[in-house]
Amino acid sequence: MLLIDCPWCGPRDDSEFQYGGEAHKRRPPAPDQVSDAVWADYLFHNQNPKGLYLERWRHSAGCRRWFNIARDTVSHAVLEVYPADALPSNAAARAVYEQNWRRENEAAANAAAVAETTEIGA
Amino acid sequence: MADVTTQAFSPLDHLNLTVGGPSDAGVSLGERRFVGKLNLRVTPAKIPPAINDLLGGPLPAVGQVTFGGQVMTAWLGPDEYLILTEPGAESALQAALLEGFSGQHVAVTDQTDNATIIRLAGGDARWVLRKGIAIDLHPRSFAAGNCAQTMFERAQITLIQVDDAPSYELIVRNSFAPYLWSWLADASQDVGVRIVRL
């Protein structure tokens, strides 16, 4: 049994919560214009680490609000509970966010976009 | 032509409950029938004074209930509240609230027929309630004026502690009400239970 500290209701049993998968996934703004690979990355590909993981949870039997937690999938220790629209403040959790392959891809895409813009400009 | 009449009935009517029980019972169990229930969605920072007048005070803080004369307001979420009124008074209050918010982006939804209220009171009420609920009911963490939404065994409830008797009100969906009532009546056998009409 996992004890989850809901940001609004306080500590409750995990049976009151609904799991929402990996946190900080960004939905492609125009799904009909992205490639199947990008759409599959969004829908099906998750980090699934052995260790610290940033997850979305919803207190479905309580205040019905979404929030994020940083949880260790080995020890089940909850390092941090933080709002759905924020980044973790815990250093280890922040590192997990920054080292996620998704952010690498985004960084690569941004760099490519910048290079392209520069090329057009030149 | 058939004589068609409409009659309100509660989800517990078919249990054919008999009022009464031992005078030294540890708990009393009763149903508050047809209490008006309004769900209010609003940004708490933007409450016109007219609304506070209607609710008999400011909106409750996190996990709190406010008692304002004829209405009781419970905190459900950071922008969600449940307002309980006298039976039949919900429509008038709904209209008055909408007028009081005058065009502001809010939702006031009548949920009267969605749920009923079971009241468990008496010296052993906390002991009985503890059998089916996981949250800490000790007075230092849950006292009169507190509310919580949680699971009572398999039923989702909104729990309100009304006074220090202690008296608890369990707001439960109609379809779960007979289950919850039977569960509480059975769990109360150890301390004795008196069925009351409220």
mmCIF file of C-alpha atoms in Angstrom, chain B residues 101-198:
data_model
loop_
_atom_site.group_PDB
_atom_site.id
_atom_site.type_symbol
_atom_site.label_atom_id
_atom_site.label_comp_id
_atom_site.label_asym_id
_atom_site.label_seq_id
_atom_site.Cartn_x
_atom_site.Cartn_y
_atom_site.Cartn_z
ATOM 1 C CA PHE B 101 -22.632 36.077 -9.377
ATOM 2 C CA SER B 102 -24.247 38.213 -12.142
ATOM 3 C CA GLY B 103 -22.585 36.863 -15.267
ATOM 4 C CA GLN B 104 -19.346 35.754 -13.624
ATOM 5 C CA HIS B 105 -17.863 32.477 -14.945
ATOM 6 C CA VAL B 106 -19.316 30.019 -12.416
ATOM 7 C CA ALA B 107 -21.377 26.829 -12.396
ATOM 8 C CA VAL B 108 -24.132 26.104 -9.886
ATOM 9 C CA THR B 109 -25.476 22.591 -10.437
ATOM 10 C CA ASP B 110 -28.432 21.037 -8.649
ATOM 11 C CA GLN B 111 -27.309 17.588 -7.433
ATOM 12 C CA THR B 112 -30.117 17.054 -4.944
ATOM 13 C CA ASP B 113 -31.326 13.772 -6.416
ATOM 14 C CA ASN B 114 -27.813 12.376 -6.894
ATOM 15 C CA ALA B 115 -27.165 11.455 -3.286
ATOM 16 C CA THR B 116 -28.625 11.068 0.162
ATOM 17 C CA ILE B 117 -27.235 11.743 3.621
ATOM 18 C CA ILE B 118 -26.786 9.136 6.335
ATOM 19 C CA ARG B 119 -26.213 10.511 9.815
ATOM 20 C CA LEU B 120 -24.253 8.469 12.332
ATOM 21 C CA ALA B 121 -24.119 9.954 15.826
ATOM 22 C CA GLY B 122 -23.345 9.014 19.391
ATOM 23 C CA GLY B 123 -20.461 8.212 21.718
ATOM 24 C CA ASP B 124 -19.304 5.221 19.681
ATOM 25 C CA ALA B 125 -19.811 6.795 16.234
ATOM 26 C CA ARG B 126 -16.089 7.369 15.720
ATOM 27 C CA TRP B 127 -15.327 3.771 16.666
ATOM 28 C CA VAL B 128 -17.899 2.442 14.168
ATOM 29 C CA LEU B 129 -16.774 4.778 11.407
ATOM 30 C CA ARG B 130 -13.139 3.802 11.895
ATOM 31 C CA LYS B 131 -13.965 0.244 10.805
ATOM 32 C CA GLY B 132 -14.619 1.314 7.228
ATOM 33 C CA ILE B 133 -12.538 4.423 6.717
ATOM 34 C CA ALA B 134 -8.780 4.928 6.359
ATOM 35 C CA ILE B 135 -8.394 8.603 7.268
ATOM 36 C CA ASP B 136 -7.402 9.665 10.776
ATOM 37 C CA LEU B 137 -10.602 10.547 12.675
ATOM 38 C CA HIS B 138 -8.853 11.569 15.894
ATOM 39 C CA PRO B 139 -10.170 15.011 16.986
ATOM 40 C CA ARG B 140 -6.726 16.555 16.548
ATOM 41 C CA SER B 141 -6.884 15.877 12.791
ATOM 42 C CA PHE B 142 -10.634 15.606 12.083
ATOM 43 C CA ALA B 143 -13.025 17.547 14.303
ATOM 44 C CA ALA B 144 -16.424 19.242 14.108
ATOM 45 C CA GLY B 145 -16.437 21.496 11.053
ATOM 46 C CA ASN B 146 -14.121 19.272 9.015
ATOM 47 C CA CYS B 147 -15.048 17.463 5.828
ATOM 48 C CA ALA B 148 -13.305 14.938 3.593
ATOM 49 C CA GLN B 149 -14.067 13.009 0.451
ATOM 50 C CA THR B 150 -12.842 9.459 0.773
ATOM 51 C CA MET B 151 -13.709 5.799 0.355
ATOM 52 C CA PHE B 152 -15.905 4.100 2.941
ATOM 53 C CA GLU B 153 -15.188 0.457 2.125
ATOM 54 C CA ARG B 154 -16.364 0.289 -1.517
ATOM 55 C CA ALA B 155 -18.471 3.465 -1.463
ATOM 56 C CA GLN B 156 -17.219 6.939 -2.278
ATOM 57 C CA ILE B 157 -18.480 9.380 0.324
ATOM 58 C CA THR B 158 -18.251 12.969 1.464
ATOM 59 C CA LEU B 159 -17.806 12.885 5.221
ATOM 60 C CA ILE B 160 -18.731 15.837 7.423
ATOM 61 C CA GLN B 161 -18.339 15.997 11.185
ATOM 62 C CA VAL B 162 -21.230 18.127 12.375
ATOM 63 C CA ASP B 163 -20.640 18.317 16.137
ATOM 64 C CA ASP B 164 -18.563 16.901 18.980
ATOM 65 C CA ALA B 165 -21.142 14.223 20.021
ATOM 66 C CA PRO B 166 -19.641 13.166 17.612
ATOM 67 C CA SER B 167 -22.183 13.308 14.787
ATOM 68 C CA TYR B 168 -21.101 12.491 11.259
ATOM 69 C CA GLU B 169 -22.969 12.981 8.021
ATOM 70 C CA LEU B 170 -22.065 10.687 5.142
ATOM 71 C CA ILE B 171 -23.155 11.969 1.757
ATOM 72 C CA VAL B 172 -23.403 8.959 -0.527
ATOM 73 C CA ARG B 173 -24.711 8.301 -4.031
ATOM 74 C CA ASN B 174 -28.228 6.868 -4.101
ATOM 75 C CA SER B 175 -27.127 3.569 -5.608
ATOM 76 C CA PHE B 176 -24.588 3.033 -2.808
ATOM 77 C CA ALA B 177 -26.890 4.195 0.009
ATOM 78 C CA PRO B 178 -28.476 0.804 0.877
ATOM 79 C CA TYR B 179 -25.000 -0.774 0.893
ATOM 80 C CA LEU B 180 -23.584 1.901 3.187
ATOM 81 C CA TRP B 181 -26.624 1.826 5.492
ATOM 82 C CA SER B 182 -26.512 -1.960 5.826
ATOM 83 C CA TRP B 183 -22.758 -1.864 6.419
ATOM 84 C CA LEU B 184 -23.103 0.751 9.177
ATOM 85 C CA ALA B 185 -26.093 -0.978 10.801
ATOM 86 C CA ASP B 186 -24.152 -4.249 10.878
ATOM 87 C CA ALA B 187 -20.915 -2.648 12.117
ATOM 88 C CA SER B 188 -22.882 -0.929 14.895
ATOM 89 C CA GLN B 189 -24.276 -4.173 16.359
ATOM 90 C CA ASP B 190 -21.315 -4.415 18.783
ATOM 91 C CA VAL B 191 -22.248 -1.143 20.505
ATOM 92 C CA GLY B 192 -26.005 -1.166 19.896
ATOM 93 C CA VAL B 193 -27.760 0.922 17.290
ATOM 94 C CA ARG B 194 -30.930 2.978 17.421
ATOM 95 C CA ILE B 195 -32.650 3.880 14.168
ATOM 96 C CA VAL B 196 -33.945 7.441 14.273
ATOM 97 C CA ARG B 197 -36.124 9.546 12.009
ATOM 98 C CA LEU B 198 -34.493 12.876 11.194
#
